[in-house]
Structures are given as structure tokens and as C-alpha cells.
Short mmCIF file of C-alpha atoms in Angstrom, two decimals:
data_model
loop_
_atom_site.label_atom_id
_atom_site.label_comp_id
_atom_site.label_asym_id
_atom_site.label_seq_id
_atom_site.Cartn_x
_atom_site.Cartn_y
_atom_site.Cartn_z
CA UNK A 1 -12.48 12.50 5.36
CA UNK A 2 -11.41 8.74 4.71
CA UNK A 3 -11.84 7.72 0.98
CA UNK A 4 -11.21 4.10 -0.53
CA UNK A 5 -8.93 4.00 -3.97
CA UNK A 6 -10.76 2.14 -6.44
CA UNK A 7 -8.90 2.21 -9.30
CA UNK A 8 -6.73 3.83 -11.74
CA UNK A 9 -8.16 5.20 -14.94
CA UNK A 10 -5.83 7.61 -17.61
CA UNK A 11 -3.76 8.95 -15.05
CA UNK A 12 -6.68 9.64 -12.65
CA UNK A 13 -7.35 8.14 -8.94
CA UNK A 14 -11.14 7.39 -8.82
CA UNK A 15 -11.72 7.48 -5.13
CA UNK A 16 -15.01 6.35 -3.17
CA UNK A 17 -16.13 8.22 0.32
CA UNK A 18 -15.77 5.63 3.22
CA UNK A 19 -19.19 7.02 4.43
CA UNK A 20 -21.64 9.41 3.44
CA UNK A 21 -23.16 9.83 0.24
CA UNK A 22 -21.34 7.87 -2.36
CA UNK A 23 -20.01 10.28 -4.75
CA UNK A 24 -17.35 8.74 -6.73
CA UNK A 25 -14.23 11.72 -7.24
CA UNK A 26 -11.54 12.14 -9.81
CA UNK A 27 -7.75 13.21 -8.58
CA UNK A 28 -4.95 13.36 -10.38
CA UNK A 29 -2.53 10.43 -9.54
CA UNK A 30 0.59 12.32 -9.10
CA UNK A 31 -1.40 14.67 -6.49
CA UNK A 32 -1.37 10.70 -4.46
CA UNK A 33 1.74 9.09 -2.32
CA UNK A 34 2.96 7.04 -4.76
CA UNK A 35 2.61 3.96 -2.66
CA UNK A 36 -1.10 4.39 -3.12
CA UNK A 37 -2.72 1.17 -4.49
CA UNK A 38 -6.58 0.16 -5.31
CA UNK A 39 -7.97 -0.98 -1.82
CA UNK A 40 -6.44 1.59 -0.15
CA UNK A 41 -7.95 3.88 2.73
CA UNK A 42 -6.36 7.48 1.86
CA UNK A 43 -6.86 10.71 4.13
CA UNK A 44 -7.38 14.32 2.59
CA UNK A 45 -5.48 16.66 5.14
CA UNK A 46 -6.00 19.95 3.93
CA UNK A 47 -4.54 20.44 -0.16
CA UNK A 48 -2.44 16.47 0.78
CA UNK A 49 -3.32 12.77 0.60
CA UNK A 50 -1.90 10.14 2.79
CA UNK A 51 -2.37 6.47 2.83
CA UNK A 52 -3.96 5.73 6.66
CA UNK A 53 -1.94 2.18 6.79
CA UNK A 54 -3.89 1.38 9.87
CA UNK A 55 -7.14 1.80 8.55
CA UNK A 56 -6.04 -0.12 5.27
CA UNK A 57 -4.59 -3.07 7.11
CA UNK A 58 -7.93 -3.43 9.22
CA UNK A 59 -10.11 -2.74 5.68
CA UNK A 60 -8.51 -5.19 4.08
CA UNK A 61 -8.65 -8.13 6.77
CA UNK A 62 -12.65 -7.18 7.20
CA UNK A 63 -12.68 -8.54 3.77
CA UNK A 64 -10.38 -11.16 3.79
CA UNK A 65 -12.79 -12.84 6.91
CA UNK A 66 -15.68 -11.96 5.03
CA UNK A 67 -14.67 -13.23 1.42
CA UNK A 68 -13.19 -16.96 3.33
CA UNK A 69 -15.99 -17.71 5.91
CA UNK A 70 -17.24 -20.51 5.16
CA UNK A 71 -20.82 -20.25 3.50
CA UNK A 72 -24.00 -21.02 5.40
CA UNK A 73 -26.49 -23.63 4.03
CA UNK A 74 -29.60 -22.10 3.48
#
């Protein structure tokens, strides 16, 4: 299951569900890579975490286009 770092809190990951029902989950930082950063997509693989560089490259230019299109009149 893909999860999205959100932040860092006290030595904790808080870490949102790509999909599903949102259920926000604790994990101890040092149990992360630690290249993990906020914004990125991280993989559970059995008892490991790894950053999906792929999916956090594409994640993060979906917002980029979305956050500097320019705004419609309306």
C-alpha cells in the first residue's frame, strides 16, 4: 500500500493512505529511509518502508501543474 508523508511530529512520521479510507498513521521515523521527506510517496513491503521515487516525482509534478495553471475567470 502507497502512503503520502505528511509531516514530522516528535520523532514520528504521520503518514496519509494514497487511497482508501483516510486514516492518518503514526511510525516511528527511524523505522523510514532516511531520505524520506514530507510529500513523499513511501511503500510498506512487508515489516520495511521505501520511498517509490517514481511515484513521488509524478505526485509532485501533478501538483506543481495544478498549483501554476493559470486560474479561470468565473
Amino acid at each position: 500500500m502507497e502512503y503520502i508523508v505528511d509531516r514530522f511530529e516528535e520523532g514520528f512520521a504521520l503518514l496519509e493512505p494514497s487511497e482508501g479510507p483516510f486514516r492518518v498513521e503514526q511510525v516511528p521515523r527511524d523505522r523510514l529511509p532516511s531520505e524520506t521527506r514530507e510529500g513523499d510517496v513511501i511503500v510498506r513491503e512487508g515489516e520495511r518502508w521505501r520511498v517509490d521515487t517514481a511515484a513521488t516525482a509524478a505526485r509532485r509534478e501533478r501538483l506543481r501543474r495544478r498549483f501554476s495553471a493559470p486560474k479561470r475567470p468565473g
